[in-house]
Amino acid sequence: MASETRHAVPALPSGRLEEQFPEHAPLLSPAAAAVEASRCLYCFEAPCIAACPTGIDVPRFIKKIATGNLDGSARTILESNLLGYSCARVCPVEVLCVGACVYNHWGQRPIAIGRLQRYATERVVSGGRRVLAAKPRRPGRVALVGGGPASLACAGTLALDGVETVIYERARWGGGLNTLGIAPYKMSAADALVEVAFVQSLGVRLETGVDVGEDVAVDSLLSTFDAVFLGIGLGGDSRLRVPGEAGPGVVGATALIERVKHDPGFVVAPGTRALVVGGGNTAIDAARELSKLGARATIVYRRRREQMPGYEHEVRHALDEGVALLTERAPVAVVRSGEQVTALRVAPARDGIPEPGPETDIAADLIVVAIGQARLAEFVARFPGVTLDARARIMVDPATGRTGHPRVYAGGDGVNGGKEVVNAVAEGRDAARAILAALSHRG
Ligand code: SF4
C-alpha cells in the first residue's frame, strides 16, 4: 500500500531565464492519459522494452494506467529506472522506445510513451507518494562521488536494499547535469531537484559543496567505505583554442545552459547575434535555447549536416524554430573590437579539416563553444588501479561497472564519454547490483 511522504526540495532563486520557457510536453490530463494508454497493443516481446536502456516494462506500466492503477504503474517504471521522472522528460524517445513502437510500421502515430511515463511518475515523485519500500538496514557502506544521474540511480538502488550510502557532490545542488545542464524547455532545474529529493527519501544521504580530493581525502573514502562509485561525469567545456577566444562574449555551452538555469542576473538581449560552434545535441540545445530567448542563433559546424552527431529530429526542430545552420566552416579566430566580440573568423572545411581558401568573418555578439567537455583524468588518477582508455574514459567491466580497483565502480558520462541520462541510470543501477553481490559475497 502506498503512503505519502513529502521530501524537502531546496528553493532556487527567482528571476532565472529558464522560468521563461514553457514546458514543451506538459503533463497529460487524466482523460488524455487514459485515451493514450488504451491505444497500446501490449505487444508480446514488445520492441519498446528492448529499446529502453533501462528495460522498463512499457506495456505493463501503460496497462496499469489504463486500469487506473497509477501507483502500480509508477512502481513498474521506478523498479527499472529510479529516475523515470526525469527520463520521461529528457529521453530522446524518438530514437528509443517511441521510435521502436510497432505503430511506426503502419504509418500511425506511435504511443506517447514518454508522456505516459511522466503522467505515471508525477504523483509519486513530486507528490510524495511512497510506492517503493526499502529493506531493513544491512551491513555495508558505499560512497558515491558526484551527484548526477548515475550516482543517484546507484545510491537509490543500494539504499532500497538497506545499504548505507553517501553521495559527495561538489556543486551546491544535487542532480548533476539534470539540474545544471538540461535545456530548460525539456526540464527545469526545479523539477530535477524534486527528483533528487525523491532519491534522498529512499534513504540516500547527499552532501553538497564537498570536493572529494580536497574536503574528503580519497584514501579516507577507500578506507572507511566498503565500495566507492565514481559518477563524476565530464569536466568543463572544451575550448576552441583559436586566437581571441579568451575574454567576455565566448562561453562554453554547458556553462551557458547553467547560467540560463541558475543565474538570476544573466540576460540575453533580444536580437543578440549568437553563434554556436559544434554539431552535437548540446550545440543544438544551446542554439534552440538562445533562439527561444530572442537571439538570432546560428550553428556553425565543420562537417556536412548529415554528419552532425546531434539527433536529426533535434536539428529539424532547431531549424523549424528559426535557428540557422552553417556547415563546412572551421573557426580560426575570434575577432574583437577592444573587449567586445564582433565576429567569428572561419575557414572553409572538408571533413572537419580547414582547407586553404578565403576566410570569412561571421558577425557575432556571443560565441558559444559546444565541442565537448574535457575529461577528469587528473582526478581519476587519485584512485589507485582506476585506469582510462585512449579517449580518457574510465575503464570498467561493462557487466558490473567495476574498475581496475576491486572496490571502485564507475558509470555515467565519465565511463561512456557522454551519453543520455537513461544510459547513466542503467550504468549506475547495474553497478549497484554488482556492489550488492560483492557485499553479500563478503558477508
Ligand atoms: Fe504499446 Fe507500442 Fe510498446 Fe507495442 S510497441 S507495447 S503498442 S508502446
PDB file of C-alpha atoms in Angstrom, residues 37-219:
ATOM      1  CA  ALA A  37      -2.901   4.267 -22.718  1.00  0.00           C
ATOM      2  CA  SER A  38      -5.867   2.462 -24.272  1.00  0.00           C
ATOM      3  CA  ARG A  39      -4.212   2.674 -27.721  1.00  0.00           C
ATOM      4  CA  CYS A  40      -1.301   0.471 -26.593  1.00  0.00           C
ATOM      5  CA  LEU A  41      -1.442  -3.058 -28.035  1.00  0.00           C
ATOM      6  CA  TYR A  42       0.516  -4.547 -25.091  1.00  0.00           C
ATOM      7  CA  CYS A  43       2.753  -6.297 -27.584  1.00  0.00           C
ATOM      8  CA  PHE A  44       4.330  -9.653 -26.841  1.00  0.00           C
ATOM      9  CA  GLU A  45       8.149  -9.236 -26.847  1.00  0.00           C
ATOM     10  CA  ALA A  46       7.482  -5.505 -27.072  1.00  0.00           C
ATOM     11  CA  PRO A  47      10.172  -3.670 -29.043  1.00  0.00           C
ATOM     12  CA  CYS A  48       9.727  -0.590 -26.856  1.00  0.00           C
ATOM     13  CA  ILE A  49      11.127  -2.545 -23.887  1.00  0.00           C
ATOM     14  CA  ALA A  50      14.173  -3.669 -25.837  1.00  0.00           C
ATOM     15  CA  ALA A  51      14.791  -0.072 -26.989  1.00  0.00           C
ATOM     16  CA  CYS A  52      14.948   1.263 -23.411  1.00  0.00           C
ATOM     17  CA  PRO A  53      18.471   1.143 -21.931  1.00  0.00           C
ATOM     18  CA  THR A  54      16.896   0.504 -18.515  1.00  0.00           C
ATOM     19  CA  GLY A  55      14.455  -2.097 -19.912  1.00  0.00           C
ATOM     20  CA  ILE A  56      11.293  -0.540 -18.459  1.00  0.00           C
ATOM     21  CA  ASP A  57       8.329  -2.869 -18.999  1.00  0.00           C
ATOM     22  CA  VAL A  58       6.465  -0.308 -21.082  1.00  0.00           C
ATOM     23  CA  PRO A  59       3.273  -2.268 -21.891  1.00  0.00           C
ATOM     24  CA  ARG A  60       2.954  -3.233 -18.228  1.00  0.00           C
ATOM     25  CA  PHE A  61       3.150   0.327 -16.913  1.00  0.00           C
ATOM     26  CA  ILE A  62       0.829   1.567 -19.659  1.00  0.00           C
ATOM     27  CA  LYS A  63      -1.726  -1.130 -18.891  1.00  0.00           C
ATOM     28  CA  LYS A  64      -1.706  -0.056 -15.246  1.00  0.00           C
ATOM     29  CA  ILE A  65      -2.507   3.497 -16.316  1.00  0.00           C
ATOM     30  CA  ALA A  66      -5.367   2.187 -18.434  1.00  0.00           C
ATOM     31  CA  THR A  67      -6.767   0.286 -15.449  1.00  0.00           C
ATOM     32  CA  GLY A  68      -6.393   3.231 -13.054  1.00  0.00           C
ATOM     33  CA  ASN A  69      -3.525   1.729 -11.042  1.00  0.00           C
ATOM     34  CA  LEU A  70      -1.214   4.761 -11.051  1.00  0.00           C
ATOM     35  CA  ASP A  71       0.829   3.701  -8.029  1.00  0.00           C
ATOM     36  CA  GLY A  72       1.454   0.316  -9.633  1.00  0.00           C
ATOM     37  CA  SER A  73       2.366   1.971 -12.920  1.00  0.00           C
ATOM     38  CA  ALA A  74       4.922   4.215 -11.214  1.00  0.00           C
ATOM     39  CA  ARG A  75       6.307   1.226  -9.314  1.00  0.00           C
ATOM     40  CA  THR A  76       6.815  -0.691 -12.564  1.00  0.00           C
ATOM     41  CA  ILE A  77       8.776   2.239 -14.007  1.00  0.00           C
ATOM     42  CA  LEU A  78      10.820   3.005 -10.899  1.00  0.00           C
ATOM     43  CA  GLU A  79      11.801  -0.605 -10.279  1.00  0.00           C
ATOM     44  CA  SER A  80      13.727  -0.491 -13.570  1.00  0.00           C
ATOM     45  CA  ASN A  81      14.608   3.179 -13.607  1.00  0.00           C
ATOM     46  CA  LEU A  82      14.638   5.199 -10.384  1.00  0.00           C
ATOM     47  CA  LEU A  83      14.986   8.379 -12.444  1.00  0.00           C
ATOM     48  CA  GLY A  84      11.957   7.619 -14.596  1.00  0.00           C
ATOM     49  CA  TYR A  85      10.580  11.069 -13.698  1.00  0.00           C
ATOM     50  CA  SER A  86      13.385  12.939 -15.436  1.00  0.00           C
ATOM     51  CA  CYS A  87      13.885  10.340 -18.157  1.00  0.00           C
ATOM     52  CA  ALA A  88      10.227  10.839 -19.112  1.00  0.00           C
ATOM     53  CA  ARG A  89      11.131  14.439 -19.934  1.00  0.00           C
ATOM     54  CA  VAL A  90      14.661  14.266 -21.313  1.00  0.00           C
ATOM     55  CA  CYS A  91      14.982  10.880 -23.041  1.00  0.00           C
ATOM     56  CA  PRO A  92      15.297  11.092 -26.839  1.00  0.00           C
ATOM     57  CA  VAL A  93      12.234   8.828 -27.095  1.00  0.00           C
ATOM     58  CA  GLU A  94      12.114   9.326 -30.861  1.00  0.00           C
ATOM     59  CA  VAL A  95      15.201   7.142 -31.186  1.00  0.00           C
ATOM     60  CA  LEU A  96      14.420   4.855 -28.225  1.00  0.00           C
ATOM     61  CA  CYS A  97      11.038   3.458 -27.066  1.00  0.00           C
ATOM     62  CA  VAL A  98       8.739   5.634 -29.197  1.00  0.00           C
ATOM     63  CA  GLY A  99      10.914   5.093 -32.253  1.00  0.00           C
ATOM     64  CA  ALA A 100      10.583   1.332 -31.724  1.00  0.00           C
ATOM     65  CA  CYS A 101       6.793   1.308 -31.221  1.00  0.00           C
ATOM     66  CA  VAL A 102       5.050  -1.010 -33.690  1.00  0.00           C
ATOM     67  CA  TYR A 103       2.653   1.753 -34.756  1.00  0.00           C
ATOM     68  CA  ASN A 104       5.525   3.308 -36.721  1.00  0.00           C
ATOM     69  CA  HIS A 105       5.458   0.337 -39.128  1.00  0.00           C
ATOM     70  CA  TRP A 106       1.891   1.094 -40.109  1.00  0.00           C
ATOM     71  CA  GLY A 107       2.367   4.814 -40.617  1.00  0.00           C
ATOM     72  CA  GLN A 108       0.374   5.519 -37.442  1.00  0.00           C
ATOM     73  CA  ARG A 109       1.267   7.811 -34.574  1.00  0.00           C
ATOM     74  CA  PRO A 110       3.327   5.813 -32.057  1.00  0.00           C
ATOM     75  CA  ILE A 111       2.305   5.649 -28.407  1.00  0.00           C
ATOM     76  CA  ALA A 112       3.416   8.741 -26.451  1.00  0.00           C
ATOM     77  CA  ILE A 113       5.419   6.605 -24.028  1.00  0.00           C
ATOM     78  CA  GLY A 114       7.428   9.464 -22.524  1.00  0.00           C
ATOM     79  CA  ARG A 115       4.327  11.494 -21.736  1.00  0.00           C
ATOM     80  CA  LEU A 116       2.597   8.478 -20.206  1.00  0.00           C
ATOM     81  CA  GLN A 117       5.701   7.775 -18.128  1.00  0.00           C
ATOM     82  CA  ARG A 118       5.637  11.324 -16.865  1.00  0.00           C
ATOM     83  CA  TYR A 119       1.937  11.002 -16.049  1.00  0.00           C
ATOM     84  CA  ALA A 120       2.578   7.824 -14.057  1.00  0.00           C
ATOM     85  CA  THR A 121       5.569   9.104 -12.098  1.00  0.00           C
ATOM     86  CA  GLU A 122       4.427  12.674 -11.421  1.00  0.00           C
ATOM     87  CA  ARG A 123       2.268  11.969  -8.383  1.00  0.00           C
ATOM     88  CA  VAL A 124       4.821   9.630  -6.811  1.00  0.00           C
ATOM     89  CA  VAL A 125       7.961  11.663  -7.335  1.00  0.00           C
ATOM     90  CA  SER A 126       6.674  15.201  -6.906  1.00  0.00           C
ATOM     91  CA  GLY A 127       3.644  14.367  -4.769  1.00  0.00           C
ATOM     92  CA  GLY A 128       5.434  12.294  -2.161  1.00  0.00           C
ATOM     93  CA  ARG A 129       3.579   9.015  -2.787  1.00  0.00           C
ATOM     94  CA  ARG A 130       5.778   6.234  -1.447  1.00  0.00           C
ATOM     95  CA  VAL A 131       5.493   3.118  -3.613  1.00  0.00           C
ATOM     96  CA  LEU A 132       8.948   1.602  -3.075  1.00  0.00           C
ATOM     97  CA  ALA A 133       9.830   0.087   0.289  1.00  0.00           C
ATOM     98  CA  ALA A 134      13.440  -0.081   1.494  1.00  0.00           C
ATOM     99  CA  LYS A 135      14.652  -3.314   3.057  1.00  0.00           C
ATOM    100  CA  PRO A 136      15.973  -3.243   6.647  1.00  0.00           C
ATOM    101  CA  ARG A 137      19.484  -1.848   7.058  1.00  0.00           C
ATOM    102  CA  ARG A 138      22.228  -4.384   6.294  1.00  0.00           C
ATOM    103  CA  PRO A 139      25.998  -4.197   6.672  1.00  0.00           C
ATOM    104  CA  GLY A 140      27.796  -2.195   4.050  1.00  0.00           C
ATOM    105  CA  ARG A 141      28.595   1.458   3.363  1.00  0.00           C
ATOM    106  CA  VAL A 142      29.073   2.932  -0.099  1.00  0.00           C
ATOM    107  CA  ALA A 143      30.385   6.385  -1.023  1.00  0.00           C
ATOM    108  CA  LEU A 144      29.423   7.921  -4.330  1.00  0.00           C
ATOM    109  CA  VAL A 145      31.435  10.692  -5.913  1.00  0.00           C
ATOM    110  CA  GLY A 146      29.323  13.117  -7.946  1.00  0.00           C
ATOM    111  CA  GLY A 147      25.593  13.653  -7.544  1.00  0.00           C
ATOM    112  CA  GLY A 148      24.380  13.178 -11.123  1.00  0.00           C
ATOM    113  CA  PRO A 149      22.015  10.560 -12.553  1.00  0.00           C
ATOM    114  CA  ALA A 150      24.476   7.634 -12.413  1.00  0.00           C
ATOM    115  CA  SER A 151      25.213   8.165  -8.713  1.00  0.00           C
ATOM    116  CA  LEU A 152      21.562   8.831  -7.865  1.00  0.00           C
ATOM    117  CA  ALA A 153      20.482   5.592  -9.563  1.00  0.00           C
ATOM    118  CA  CYS A 154      23.301   3.648  -7.927  1.00  0.00           C
ATOM    119  CA  ALA A 155      22.720   5.116  -4.462  1.00  0.00           C
ATOM    120  CA  GLY A 156      18.950   4.736  -4.648  1.00  0.00           C
ATOM    121  CA  THR A 157      19.231   1.089  -5.676  1.00  0.00           C
ATOM    122  CA  LEU A 158      21.635   0.406  -2.822  1.00  0.00           C
ATOM    123  CA  ALA A 159      19.529   2.273  -0.274  1.00  0.00           C
ATOM    124  CA  LEU A 160      16.431   0.300  -1.235  1.00  0.00           C
ATOM    125  CA  ASP A 161      18.430  -2.814  -0.442  1.00  0.00           C
ATOM    126  CA  GLY A 162      19.333  -1.490   3.004  1.00  0.00           C
ATOM    127  CA  VAL A 163      22.876  -0.317   2.280  1.00  0.00           C
ATOM    128  CA  GLU A 164      24.105   2.966   3.787  1.00  0.00           C
ATOM    129  CA  THR A 165      25.012   5.415   1.003  1.00  0.00           C
ATOM    130  CA  VAL A 166      26.571   8.864   0.984  1.00  0.00           C
ATOM    131  CA  ILE A 167      26.811  10.973  -2.171  1.00  0.00           C
ATOM    132  CA  TYR A 168      29.500  13.669  -2.233  1.00  0.00           C
ATOM    133  CA  GLU A 169      28.674  16.416  -4.718  1.00  0.00           C
ATOM    134  CA  ARG A 170      30.979  19.344  -5.373  1.00  0.00           C
ATOM    135  CA  ALA A 171      28.240  21.679  -6.615  1.00  0.00           C
ATOM    136  CA  ARG A 172      25.653  23.420  -4.478  1.00  0.00           C
ATOM    137  CA  TRP A 173      22.880  21.200  -5.860  1.00  0.00           C
ATOM    138  CA  GLY A 174      22.492  17.503  -6.438  1.00  0.00           C
ATOM    139  CA  GLY A 175      21.396  16.153  -9.803  1.00  0.00           C
ATOM    140  CA  GLY A 176      24.481  16.862 -11.911  1.00  0.00           C
ATOM    141  CA  LEU A 177      23.610  17.784 -15.487  1.00  0.00           C
ATOM    142  CA  ASN A 178      19.929  17.087 -14.798  1.00  0.00           C
ATOM    143  CA  THR A 179      19.947  20.138 -12.534  1.00  0.00           C
ATOM    144  CA  LEU A 180      22.627  22.200 -14.234  1.00  0.00           C
ATOM    145  CA  GLY A 181      22.740  21.266 -17.901  1.00  0.00           C
ATOM    146  CA  ILE A 182      19.451  20.062 -19.378  1.00  0.00           C
ATOM    147  CA  ALA A 183      17.898  22.535 -21.804  1.00  0.00           C
ATOM    148  CA  PRO A 184      15.172  24.281 -19.760  1.00  0.00           C
ATOM    149  CA  TYR A 185      12.450  23.671 -22.343  1.00  0.00           C
ATOM    150  CA  LYS A 186      12.973  19.940 -21.671  1.00  0.00           C
ATOM    151  CA  MET A 187      13.232  20.008 -17.871  1.00  0.00           C
ATOM    152  CA  SER A 188      13.606  22.763 -15.315  1.00  0.00           C
ATOM    153  CA  ALA A 189      16.195  22.734 -12.557  1.00  0.00           C
ATOM    154  CA  ALA A 190      13.318  22.807 -10.060  1.00  0.00           C
ATOM    155  CA  ASP A 191      11.935  19.528 -11.428  1.00  0.00           C
ATOM    156  CA  ALA A 192      15.405  17.966 -11.349  1.00  0.00           C
ATOM    157  CA  LEU A 193      15.712  18.884  -7.664  1.00  0.00           C
ATOM    158  CA  VAL A 194      12.326  17.329  -6.932  1.00  0.00           C
ATOM    159  CA  GLU A 195      13.711  14.056  -8.250  1.00  0.00           C
ATOM    160  CA  VAL A 196      16.905  14.400  -6.208  1.00  0.00           C
ATOM    161  CA  ALA A 197      14.740  14.814  -3.097  1.00  0.00           C
ATOM    162  CA  PHE A 198      12.800  11.711  -4.096  1.00  0.00           C
ATOM    163  CA  VAL A 199      16.026   9.668  -4.249  1.00  0.00           C
ATOM    164  CA  GLN A 200      17.061  11.088  -0.864  1.00  0.00           C
ATOM    165  CA  SER A 201      13.713   9.943   0.530  1.00  0.00           C
ATOM    166  CA  LEU A 202      14.767   6.363  -0.230  1.00  0.00           C
ATOM    167  CA  GLY A 203      17.465   6.727   2.433  1.00  0.00           C
ATOM    168  CA  VAL A 204      20.315   8.270   0.427  1.00  0.00           C
ATOM    169  CA  ARG A 205      22.448  10.911   2.169  1.00  0.00           C
ATOM    170  CA  LEU A 206      23.543  13.747  -0.096  1.00  0.00           C
ATOM    171  CA  GLU A 207      26.360  16.074   0.937  1.00  0.00           C
ATOM    172  CA  THR A 208      26.678  19.038  -1.418  1.00  0.00           C
ATOM    173  CA  GLY A 209      29.539  21.514  -1.622  1.00  0.00           C
ATOM    174  CA  VAL A 210      32.014  18.712  -0.862  1.00  0.00           C
ATOM    175  CA  ASP A 211      35.035  18.376  -3.109  1.00  0.00           C
ATOM    176  CA  VAL A 212      36.416  14.844  -2.936  1.00  0.00           C
ATOM    177  CA  GLY A 213      40.186  15.051  -3.029  1.00  0.00           C
ATOM    178  CA  GLU A 214      40.083  18.398  -1.206  1.00  0.00           C
ATOM    179  CA  ASP A 215      37.444  18.263   1.538  1.00  0.00           C
ATOM    180  CA  VAL A 216      37.413  14.471   1.778  1.00  0.00           C
ATOM    181  CA  ALA A 217      40.594  12.542   1.049  1.00  0.00           C
ATOM    182  CA  VAL A 218      40.448   9.711  -1.462  1.00  0.00           C
ATOM    183  CA  ASP A 219      42.358   7.468   0.981  1.00  0.00           C
TER     184      ASP A 219
END
